[in-house]
mmCIF file of C-alpha atoms in Angstrom:
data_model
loop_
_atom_site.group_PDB
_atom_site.id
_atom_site.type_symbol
_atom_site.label_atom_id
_atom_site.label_comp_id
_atom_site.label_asym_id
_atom_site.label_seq_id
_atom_site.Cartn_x
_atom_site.Cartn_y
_atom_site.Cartn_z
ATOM 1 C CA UNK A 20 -2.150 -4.024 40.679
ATOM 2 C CA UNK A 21 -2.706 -3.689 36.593
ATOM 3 C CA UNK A 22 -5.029 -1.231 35.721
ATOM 4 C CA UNK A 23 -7.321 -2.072 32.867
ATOM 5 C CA UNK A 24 -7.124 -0.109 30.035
ATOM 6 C CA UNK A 25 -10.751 2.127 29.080
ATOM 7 C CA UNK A 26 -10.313 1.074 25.823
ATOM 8 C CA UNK A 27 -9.438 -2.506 24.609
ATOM 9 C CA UNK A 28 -8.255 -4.389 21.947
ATOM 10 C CA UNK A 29 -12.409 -5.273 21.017
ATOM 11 C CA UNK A 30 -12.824 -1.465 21.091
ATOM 12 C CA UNK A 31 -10.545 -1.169 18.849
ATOM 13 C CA UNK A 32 -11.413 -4.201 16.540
ATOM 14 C CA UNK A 33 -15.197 -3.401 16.370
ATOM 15 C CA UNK A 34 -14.197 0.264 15.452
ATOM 16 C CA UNK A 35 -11.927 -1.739 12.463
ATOM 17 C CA UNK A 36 -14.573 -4.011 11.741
ATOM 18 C CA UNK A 37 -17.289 -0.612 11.314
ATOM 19 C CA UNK A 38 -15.407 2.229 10.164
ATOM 20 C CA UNK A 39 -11.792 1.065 8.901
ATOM 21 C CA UNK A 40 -11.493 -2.075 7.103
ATOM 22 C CA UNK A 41 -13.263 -2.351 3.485
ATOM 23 C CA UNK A 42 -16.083 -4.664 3.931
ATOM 24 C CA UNK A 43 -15.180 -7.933 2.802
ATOM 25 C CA UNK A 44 -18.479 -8.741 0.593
ATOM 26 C CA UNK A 45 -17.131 -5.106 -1.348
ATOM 27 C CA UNK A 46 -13.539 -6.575 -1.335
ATOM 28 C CA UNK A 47 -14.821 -10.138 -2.858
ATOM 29 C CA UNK A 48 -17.190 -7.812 -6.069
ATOM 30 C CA UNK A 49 -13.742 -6.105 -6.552
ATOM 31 C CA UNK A 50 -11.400 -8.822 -7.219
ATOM 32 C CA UNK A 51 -14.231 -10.496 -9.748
ATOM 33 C CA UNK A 52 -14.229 -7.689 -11.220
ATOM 34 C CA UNK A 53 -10.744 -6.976 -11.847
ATOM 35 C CA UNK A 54 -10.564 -10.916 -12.334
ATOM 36 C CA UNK A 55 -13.128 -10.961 -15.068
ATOM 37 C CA UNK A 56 -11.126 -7.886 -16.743
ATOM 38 C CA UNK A 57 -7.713 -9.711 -16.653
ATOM 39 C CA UNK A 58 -9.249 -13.277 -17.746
ATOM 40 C CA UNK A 59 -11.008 -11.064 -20.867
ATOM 41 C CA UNK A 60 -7.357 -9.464 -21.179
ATOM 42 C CA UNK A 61 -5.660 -12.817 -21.404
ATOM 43 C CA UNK A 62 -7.938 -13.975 -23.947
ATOM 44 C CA UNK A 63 -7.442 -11.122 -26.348
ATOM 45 C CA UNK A 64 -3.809 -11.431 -25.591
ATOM 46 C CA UNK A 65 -3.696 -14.751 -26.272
ATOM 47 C CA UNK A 66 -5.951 -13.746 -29.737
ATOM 48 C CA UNK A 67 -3.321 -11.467 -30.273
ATOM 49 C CA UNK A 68 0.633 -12.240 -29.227
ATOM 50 C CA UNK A 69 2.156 -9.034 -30.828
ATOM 51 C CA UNK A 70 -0.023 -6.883 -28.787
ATOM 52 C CA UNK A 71 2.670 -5.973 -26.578
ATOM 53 C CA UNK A 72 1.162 -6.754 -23.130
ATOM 54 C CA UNK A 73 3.023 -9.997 -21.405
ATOM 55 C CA UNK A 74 0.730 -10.293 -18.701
ATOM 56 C CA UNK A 75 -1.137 -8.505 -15.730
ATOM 57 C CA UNK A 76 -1.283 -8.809 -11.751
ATOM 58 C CA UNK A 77 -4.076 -7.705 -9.150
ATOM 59 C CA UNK A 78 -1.752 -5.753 -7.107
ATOM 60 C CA UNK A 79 -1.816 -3.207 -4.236
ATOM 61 C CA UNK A 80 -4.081 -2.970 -1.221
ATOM 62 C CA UNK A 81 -6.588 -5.038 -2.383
ATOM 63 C CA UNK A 82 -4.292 -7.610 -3.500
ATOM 64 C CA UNK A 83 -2.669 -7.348 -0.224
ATOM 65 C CA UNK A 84 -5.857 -7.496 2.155
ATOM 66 C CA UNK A 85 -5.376 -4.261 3.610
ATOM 67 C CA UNK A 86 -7.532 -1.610 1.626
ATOM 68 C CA UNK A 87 -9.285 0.510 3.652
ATOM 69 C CA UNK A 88 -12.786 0.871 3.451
ATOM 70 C CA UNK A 89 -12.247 4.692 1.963
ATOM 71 C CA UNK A 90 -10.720 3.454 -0.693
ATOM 72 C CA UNK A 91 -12.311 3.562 -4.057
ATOM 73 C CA UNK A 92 -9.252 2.198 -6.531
ATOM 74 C CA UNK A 93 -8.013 -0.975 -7.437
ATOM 75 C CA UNK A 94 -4.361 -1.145 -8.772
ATOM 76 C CA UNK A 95 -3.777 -3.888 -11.924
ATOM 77 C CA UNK A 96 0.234 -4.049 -13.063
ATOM 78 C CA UNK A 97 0.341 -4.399 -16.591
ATOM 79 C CA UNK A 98 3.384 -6.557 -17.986
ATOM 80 C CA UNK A 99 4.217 -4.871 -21.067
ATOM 81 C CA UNK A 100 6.916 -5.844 -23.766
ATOM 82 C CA UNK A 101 7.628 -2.217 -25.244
ATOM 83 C CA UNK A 102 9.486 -1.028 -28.533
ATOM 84 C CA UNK A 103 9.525 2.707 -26.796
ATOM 85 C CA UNK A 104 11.898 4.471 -24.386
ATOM 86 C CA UNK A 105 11.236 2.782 -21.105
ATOM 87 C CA UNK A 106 9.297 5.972 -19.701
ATOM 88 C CA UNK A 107 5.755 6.468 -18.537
ATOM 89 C CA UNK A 108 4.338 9.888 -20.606
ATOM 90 C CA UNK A 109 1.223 10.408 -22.396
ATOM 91 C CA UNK A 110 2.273 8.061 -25.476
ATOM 92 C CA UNK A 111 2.970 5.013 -23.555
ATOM 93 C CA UNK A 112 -0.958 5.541 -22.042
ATOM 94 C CA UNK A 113 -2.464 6.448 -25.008
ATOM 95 C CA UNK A 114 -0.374 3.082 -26.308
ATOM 96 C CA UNK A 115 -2.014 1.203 -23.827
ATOM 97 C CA UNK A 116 -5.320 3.003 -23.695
ATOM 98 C CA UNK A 117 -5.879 2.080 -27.697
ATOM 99 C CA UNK A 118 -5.374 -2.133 -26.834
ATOM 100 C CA UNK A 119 -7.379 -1.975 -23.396
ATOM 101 C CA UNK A 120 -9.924 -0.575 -25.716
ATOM 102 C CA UNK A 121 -9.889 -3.251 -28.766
ATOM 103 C CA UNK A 122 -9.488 -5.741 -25.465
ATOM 104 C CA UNK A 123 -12.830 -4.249 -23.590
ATOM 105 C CA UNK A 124 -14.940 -3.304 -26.962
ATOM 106 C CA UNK A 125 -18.175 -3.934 -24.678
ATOM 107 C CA UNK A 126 -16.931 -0.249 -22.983
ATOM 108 C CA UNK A 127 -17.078 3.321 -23.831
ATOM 109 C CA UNK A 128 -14.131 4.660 -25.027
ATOM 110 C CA UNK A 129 -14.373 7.441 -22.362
ATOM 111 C CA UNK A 130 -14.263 5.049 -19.800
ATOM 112 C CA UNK A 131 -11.213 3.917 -20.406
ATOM 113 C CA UNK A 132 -9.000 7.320 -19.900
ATOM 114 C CA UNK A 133 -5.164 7.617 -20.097
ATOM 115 C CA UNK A 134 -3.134 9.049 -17.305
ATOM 116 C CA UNK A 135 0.162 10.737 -16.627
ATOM 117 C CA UNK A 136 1.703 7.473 -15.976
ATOM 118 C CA UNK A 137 -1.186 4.879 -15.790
ATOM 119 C CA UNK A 138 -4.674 4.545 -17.814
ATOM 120 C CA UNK A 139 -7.831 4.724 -15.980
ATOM 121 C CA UNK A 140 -10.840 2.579 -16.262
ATOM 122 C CA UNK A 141 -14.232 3.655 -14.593
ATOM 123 C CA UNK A 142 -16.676 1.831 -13.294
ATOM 124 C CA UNK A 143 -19.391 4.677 -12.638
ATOM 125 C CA UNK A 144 -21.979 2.427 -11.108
ATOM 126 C CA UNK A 145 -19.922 0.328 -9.646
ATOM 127 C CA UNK A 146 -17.996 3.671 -7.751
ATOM 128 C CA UNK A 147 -14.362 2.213 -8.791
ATOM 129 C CA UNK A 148 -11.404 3.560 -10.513
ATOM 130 C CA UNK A 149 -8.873 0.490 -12.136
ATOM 131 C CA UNK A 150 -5.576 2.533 -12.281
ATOM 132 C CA UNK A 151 -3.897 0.135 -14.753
ATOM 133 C CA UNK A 152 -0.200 0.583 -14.507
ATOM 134 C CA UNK A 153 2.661 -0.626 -16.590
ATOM 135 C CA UNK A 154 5.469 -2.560 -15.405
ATOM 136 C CA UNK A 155 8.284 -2.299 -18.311
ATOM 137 C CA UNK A 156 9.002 -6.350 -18.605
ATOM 138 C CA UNK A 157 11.780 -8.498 -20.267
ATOM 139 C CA UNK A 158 10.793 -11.741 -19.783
ATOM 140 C CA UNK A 159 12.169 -12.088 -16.081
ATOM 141 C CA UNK A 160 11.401 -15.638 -14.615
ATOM 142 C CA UNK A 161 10.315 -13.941 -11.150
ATOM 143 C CA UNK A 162 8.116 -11.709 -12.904
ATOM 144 C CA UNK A 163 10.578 -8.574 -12.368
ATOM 145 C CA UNK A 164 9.991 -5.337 -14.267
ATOM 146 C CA UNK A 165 10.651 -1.760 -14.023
ATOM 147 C CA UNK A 166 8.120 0.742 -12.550
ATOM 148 C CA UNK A 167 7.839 4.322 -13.265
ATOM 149 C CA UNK A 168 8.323 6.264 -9.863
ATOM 150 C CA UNK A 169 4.961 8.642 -9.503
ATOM 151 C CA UNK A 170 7.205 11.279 -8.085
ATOM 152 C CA UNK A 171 10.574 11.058 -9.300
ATOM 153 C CA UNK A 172 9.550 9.487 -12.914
ATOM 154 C CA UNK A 173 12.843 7.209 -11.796
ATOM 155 C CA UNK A 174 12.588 3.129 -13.287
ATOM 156 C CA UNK A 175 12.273 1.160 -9.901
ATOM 157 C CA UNK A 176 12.727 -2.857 -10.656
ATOM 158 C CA UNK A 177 9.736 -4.566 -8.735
ATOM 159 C CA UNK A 178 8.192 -7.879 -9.194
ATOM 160 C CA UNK A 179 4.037 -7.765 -8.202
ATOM 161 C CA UNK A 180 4.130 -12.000 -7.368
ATOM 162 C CA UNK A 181 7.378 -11.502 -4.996
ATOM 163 C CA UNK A 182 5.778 -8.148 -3.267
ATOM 164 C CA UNK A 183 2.623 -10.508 -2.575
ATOM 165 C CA UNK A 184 4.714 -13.419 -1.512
ATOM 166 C CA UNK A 185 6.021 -11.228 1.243
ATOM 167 C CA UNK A 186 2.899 -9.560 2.606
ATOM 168 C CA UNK A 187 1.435 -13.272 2.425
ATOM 169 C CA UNK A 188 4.317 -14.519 4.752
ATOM 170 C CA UNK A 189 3.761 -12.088 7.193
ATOM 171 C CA UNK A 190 0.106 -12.639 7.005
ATOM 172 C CA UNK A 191 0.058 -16.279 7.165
ATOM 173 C CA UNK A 192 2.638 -15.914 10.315
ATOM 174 C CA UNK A 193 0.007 -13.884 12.468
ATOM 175 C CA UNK A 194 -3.336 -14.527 10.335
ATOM 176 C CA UNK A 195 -5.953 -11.428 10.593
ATOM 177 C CA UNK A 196 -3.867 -9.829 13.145
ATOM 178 C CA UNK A 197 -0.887 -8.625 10.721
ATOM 179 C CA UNK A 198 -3.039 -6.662 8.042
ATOM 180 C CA UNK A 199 -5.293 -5.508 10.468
ATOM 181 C CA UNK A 200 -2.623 -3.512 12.587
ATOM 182 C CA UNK A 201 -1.181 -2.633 8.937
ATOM 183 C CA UNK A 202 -5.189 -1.097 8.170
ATOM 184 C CA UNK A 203 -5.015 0.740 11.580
ATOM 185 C CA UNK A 204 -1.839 2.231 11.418
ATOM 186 C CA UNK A 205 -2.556 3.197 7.376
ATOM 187 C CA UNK A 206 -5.971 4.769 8.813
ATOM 188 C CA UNK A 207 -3.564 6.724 11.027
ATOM 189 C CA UNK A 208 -1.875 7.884 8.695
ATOM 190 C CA UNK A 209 -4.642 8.873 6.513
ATOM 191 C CA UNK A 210 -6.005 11.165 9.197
ATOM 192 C CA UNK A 211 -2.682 12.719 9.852
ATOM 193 C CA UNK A 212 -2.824 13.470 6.283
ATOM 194 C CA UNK A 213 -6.677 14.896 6.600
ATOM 195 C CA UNK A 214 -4.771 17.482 9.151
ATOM 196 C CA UNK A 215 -1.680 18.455 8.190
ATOM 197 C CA UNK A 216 -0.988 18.829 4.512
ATOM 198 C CA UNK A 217 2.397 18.334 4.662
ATOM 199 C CA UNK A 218 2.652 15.274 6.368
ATOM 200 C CA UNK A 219 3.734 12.502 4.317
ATOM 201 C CA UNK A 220 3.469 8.242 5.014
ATOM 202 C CA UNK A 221 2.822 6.520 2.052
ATOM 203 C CA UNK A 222 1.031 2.958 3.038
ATOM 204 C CA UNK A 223 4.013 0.903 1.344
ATOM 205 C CA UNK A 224 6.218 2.480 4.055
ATOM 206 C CA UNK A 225 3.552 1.650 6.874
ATOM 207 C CA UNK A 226 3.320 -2.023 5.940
ATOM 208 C CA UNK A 227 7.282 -2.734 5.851
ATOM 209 C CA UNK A 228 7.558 -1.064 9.655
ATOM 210 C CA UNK A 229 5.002 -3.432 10.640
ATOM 211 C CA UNK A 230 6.498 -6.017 8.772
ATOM 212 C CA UNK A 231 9.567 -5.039 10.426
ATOM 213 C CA UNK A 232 7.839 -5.409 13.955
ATOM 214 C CA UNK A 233 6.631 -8.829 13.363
ATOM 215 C CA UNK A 234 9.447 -10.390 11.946
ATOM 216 C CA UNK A 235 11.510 -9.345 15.140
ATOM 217 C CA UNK A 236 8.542 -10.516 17.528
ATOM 218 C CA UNK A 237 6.061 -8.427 17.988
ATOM 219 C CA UNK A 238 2.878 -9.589 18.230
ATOM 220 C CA UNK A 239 0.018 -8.088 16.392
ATOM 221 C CA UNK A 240 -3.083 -9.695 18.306
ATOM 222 C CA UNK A 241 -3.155 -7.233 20.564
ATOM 223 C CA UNK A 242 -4.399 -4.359 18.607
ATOM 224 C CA UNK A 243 -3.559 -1.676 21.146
ATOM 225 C CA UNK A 244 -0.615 -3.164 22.292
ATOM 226 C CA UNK A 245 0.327 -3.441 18.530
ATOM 227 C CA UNK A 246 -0.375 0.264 18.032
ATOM 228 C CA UNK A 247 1.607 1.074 20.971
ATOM 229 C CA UNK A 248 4.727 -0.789 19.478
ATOM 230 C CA UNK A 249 4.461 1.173 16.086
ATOM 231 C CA UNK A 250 4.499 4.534 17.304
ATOM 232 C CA UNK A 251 7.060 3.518 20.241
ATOM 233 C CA UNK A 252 9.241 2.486 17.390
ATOM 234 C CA UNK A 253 9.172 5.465 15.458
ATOM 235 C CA UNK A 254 9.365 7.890 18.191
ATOM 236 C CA UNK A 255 12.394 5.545 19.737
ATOM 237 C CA UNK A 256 14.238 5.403 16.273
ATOM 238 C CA UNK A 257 13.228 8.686 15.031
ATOM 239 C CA UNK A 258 12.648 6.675 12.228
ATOM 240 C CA UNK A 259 16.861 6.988 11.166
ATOM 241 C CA UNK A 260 17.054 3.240 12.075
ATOM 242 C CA UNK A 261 17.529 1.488 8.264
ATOM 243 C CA UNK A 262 15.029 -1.324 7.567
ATOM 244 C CA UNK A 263 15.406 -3.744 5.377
ATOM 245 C CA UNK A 264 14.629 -7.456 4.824
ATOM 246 C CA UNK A 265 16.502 -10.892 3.360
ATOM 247 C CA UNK A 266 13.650 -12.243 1.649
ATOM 248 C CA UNK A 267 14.802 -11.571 -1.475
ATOM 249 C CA UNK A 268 18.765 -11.017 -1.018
ATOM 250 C CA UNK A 269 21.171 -10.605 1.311
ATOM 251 C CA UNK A 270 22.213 -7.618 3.064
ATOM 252 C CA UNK A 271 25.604 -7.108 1.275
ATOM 253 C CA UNK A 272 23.731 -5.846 -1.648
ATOM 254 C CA UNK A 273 22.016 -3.073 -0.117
ATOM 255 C CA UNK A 274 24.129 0.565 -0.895
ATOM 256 C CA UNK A 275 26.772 1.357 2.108
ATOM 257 C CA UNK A 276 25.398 5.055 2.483
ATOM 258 C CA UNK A 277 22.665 7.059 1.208
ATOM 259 C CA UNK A 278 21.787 10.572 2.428
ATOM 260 C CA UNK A 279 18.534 10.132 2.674
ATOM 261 C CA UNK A 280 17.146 10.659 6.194
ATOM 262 C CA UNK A 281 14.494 7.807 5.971
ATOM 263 C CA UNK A 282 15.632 4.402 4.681
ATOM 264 C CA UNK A 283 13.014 1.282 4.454
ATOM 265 C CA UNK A 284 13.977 -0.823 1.618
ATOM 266 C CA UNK A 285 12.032 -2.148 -0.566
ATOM 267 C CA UNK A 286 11.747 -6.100 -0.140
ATOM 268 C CA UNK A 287 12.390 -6.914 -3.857
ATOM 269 C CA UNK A 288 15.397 -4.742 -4.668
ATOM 270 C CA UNK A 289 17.854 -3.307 -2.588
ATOM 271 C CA UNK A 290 18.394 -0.501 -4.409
ATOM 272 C CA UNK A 291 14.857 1.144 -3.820
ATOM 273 C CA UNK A 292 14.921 3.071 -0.942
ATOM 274 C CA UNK A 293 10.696 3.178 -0.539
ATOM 275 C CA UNK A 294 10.910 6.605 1.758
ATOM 276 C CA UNK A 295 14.217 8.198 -0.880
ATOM 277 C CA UNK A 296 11.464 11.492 -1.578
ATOM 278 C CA UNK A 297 11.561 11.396 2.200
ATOM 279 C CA UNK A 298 12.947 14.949 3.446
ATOM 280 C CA UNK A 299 14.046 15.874 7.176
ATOM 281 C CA UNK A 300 11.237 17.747 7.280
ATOM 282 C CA UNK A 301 9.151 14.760 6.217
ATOM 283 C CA UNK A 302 10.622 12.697 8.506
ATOM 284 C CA UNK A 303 10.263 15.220 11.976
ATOM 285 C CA UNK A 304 6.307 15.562 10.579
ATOM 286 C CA UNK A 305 6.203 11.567 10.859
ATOM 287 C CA UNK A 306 7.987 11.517 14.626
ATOM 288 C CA UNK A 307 6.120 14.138 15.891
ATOM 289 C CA UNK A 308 2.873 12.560 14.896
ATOM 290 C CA UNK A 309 3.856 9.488 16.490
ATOM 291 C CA UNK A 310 5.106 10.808 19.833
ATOM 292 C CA UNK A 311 1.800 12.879 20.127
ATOM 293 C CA UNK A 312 -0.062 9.564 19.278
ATOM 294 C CA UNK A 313 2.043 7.500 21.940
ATOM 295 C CA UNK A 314 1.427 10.565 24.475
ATOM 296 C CA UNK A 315 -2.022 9.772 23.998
ATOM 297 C CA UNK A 316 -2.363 6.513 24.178
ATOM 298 C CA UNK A 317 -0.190 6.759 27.494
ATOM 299 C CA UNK A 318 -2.950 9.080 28.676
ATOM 300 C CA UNK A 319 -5.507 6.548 27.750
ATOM 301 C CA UNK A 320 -4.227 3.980 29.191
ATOM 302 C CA UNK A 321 -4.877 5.570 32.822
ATOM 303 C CA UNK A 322 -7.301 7.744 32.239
ATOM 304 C CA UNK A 323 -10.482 7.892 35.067
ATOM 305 C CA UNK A 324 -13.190 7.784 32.667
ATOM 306 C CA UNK A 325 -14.206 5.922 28.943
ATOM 307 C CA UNK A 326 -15.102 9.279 27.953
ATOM 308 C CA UNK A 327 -11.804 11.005 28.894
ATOM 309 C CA UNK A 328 -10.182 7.196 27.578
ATOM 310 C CA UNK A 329 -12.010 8.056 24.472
ATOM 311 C CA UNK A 330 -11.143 11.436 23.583
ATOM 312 C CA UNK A 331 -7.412 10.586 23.399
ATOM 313 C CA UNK A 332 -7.950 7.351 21.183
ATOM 314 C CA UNK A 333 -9.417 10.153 18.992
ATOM 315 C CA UNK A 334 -6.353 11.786 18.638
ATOM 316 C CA UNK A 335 -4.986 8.243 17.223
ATOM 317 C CA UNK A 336 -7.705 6.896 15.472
ATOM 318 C CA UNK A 337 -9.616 10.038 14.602
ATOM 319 C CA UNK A 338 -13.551 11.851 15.652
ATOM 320 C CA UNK A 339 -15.519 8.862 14.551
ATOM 321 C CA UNK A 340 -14.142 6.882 17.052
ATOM 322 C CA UNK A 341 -16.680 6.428 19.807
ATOM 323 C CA UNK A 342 -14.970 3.734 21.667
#
């Protein structure tokens, strides 16, 4: 006889629907936002060709459909055609800083602010942050450019349209489902991080293990059965298991060896291993976290009451889950 679970997938949706995904009214004020500042951008760029700025791209989570509702920034890649060395410091921002400024006079210069490697705009009322980022571009028909890695300060070659092309595939393939599973597991994540300080699982990484998932068959309409799949494959692979995807080329051109104990690689180039920061440590933090998530769910699964059902979904999903 099946035993039905305490918690089920509308548990788990509602508690998306309330406490995980960003509210979709809040998503919709965003992108006009961000629209209105790229469509005043365009103009001035078309006002002024030997600006230096090619073009720019909504990008990130909120491009993607999978922000979560704590999140309070909104990523814009900025296209740039640059004399300089191709290096994100304090001179490229304050470069870019001075012709978001003559772009957007209607602001004060303080709120648009230069970064280490990005320049800031801030939207006090609104309670948003536009991290504007440059992509170094040469005039690539795909829209490729080269990113400055965050941590390493390495060039990474990315292209914004083909990164959304692939989320959209996946999205279109299993519509709602896939970047709702992507929000869930990413809130996991985030609460791991809220616990352990060292624990590590940047959201990019998240959404190609997902995307992994899906493209070999899992579905994601089941939201509990989806979560179950993500941490069984983690805890069964120990996360050594390389991923990587032919969207965008084949797999001859990904490197024969790396060291690195994590490998998920990057849909638009196969040379950018997404998890290469990744230590061993990094990686048993990630496992661990996972098995003790799948333990849970296990327990949940058969537990005798909601409330016992409850407190091990909490383990997963956090304390404001009330099942």
């Amino acid at each position: 006889m099946t035993i039905a679970p305490r918690i089920a997938h509308s548990d788990i949706r509602h508690f998306a629907e309330d406490r995980v995904n960003l509210p979709a009214d809040i998503a919709k004020e965003r992108r006009q936002k961000v629209n209105e500042l790229r469509e005043r951008l365009a103009k001035w760029m078309k006002d002024h060709p030997e600006c230096g700025i090619a073009k720019s791209y909504l990008s990130g989570s909120l491009a993607k459909g999978t922000a979560l509702k704590t999140s309070s920034d909104v990523d814009v890649a900025l296209y740039i055609n640059y004399d300089g060395e191709k290096k994100a410091d304090r001179r490229l921002a304050d470069w870019i800083a001075e012709r978001l400024r003559k772009a957007y006079p209607q602001m004060k210069p303080e709120q648009i602010e230069p970064q280490e490697y990005s320049v800031k705009i801030k939207y006090r009322e609104a309670g948003i942050d536009v991290d504007i980022v440059p992509v170094f571009y040469e005039g690539d028909p795909q829209d490729k450019g080269w990113l400055v890695s965050k941590k390493s300060g390495r060039l990474m070659l990315t292209s914004i349209p083909m990164h959304l092309a692939f989320t959209r595939k996946r999205k279109d393939a299993q519509p709602q489902h896939f970047a709702q599973v992507v929000r869930l597991a990413k809130w996991w994540a985030t609460e791991q991080k809220g616990a352990d300080a060292n624990f590590r699982f940047k959201s990019f990484m998240v959404e190609l293990i997902c995307a992994h998932l899906a493209d070999n068959g899992q579905s994601m309409a089941d939201y509990r059965v989806a979560l179950e799949a993500f941490f069984n494959y983690i805890v069964k692979t120990g996360l050594k298991t390389r991923i990587a995807f032919k969207d965008h080329y084949p797999a001859s051109e990904l490197p024969a060896t790396l060291p690195d104990p994590i490998q998920i690689f990057d849909p638009v180039n196969p040379k950018n291993n997404v998890a290469s920061q990744y230590t061993e440590n990094n990686r048993r933090l990630i496992v661990t976290a996972a098995q003790d998530a799948l333990d849970a769910l296990n327990e949940a699964h058969t537990a005798a009451t909601k409330g016992h059902a409850v407190q091990m979904w909490q383990v997963v999903l956090g304390s404001s889950f009330r099942g």
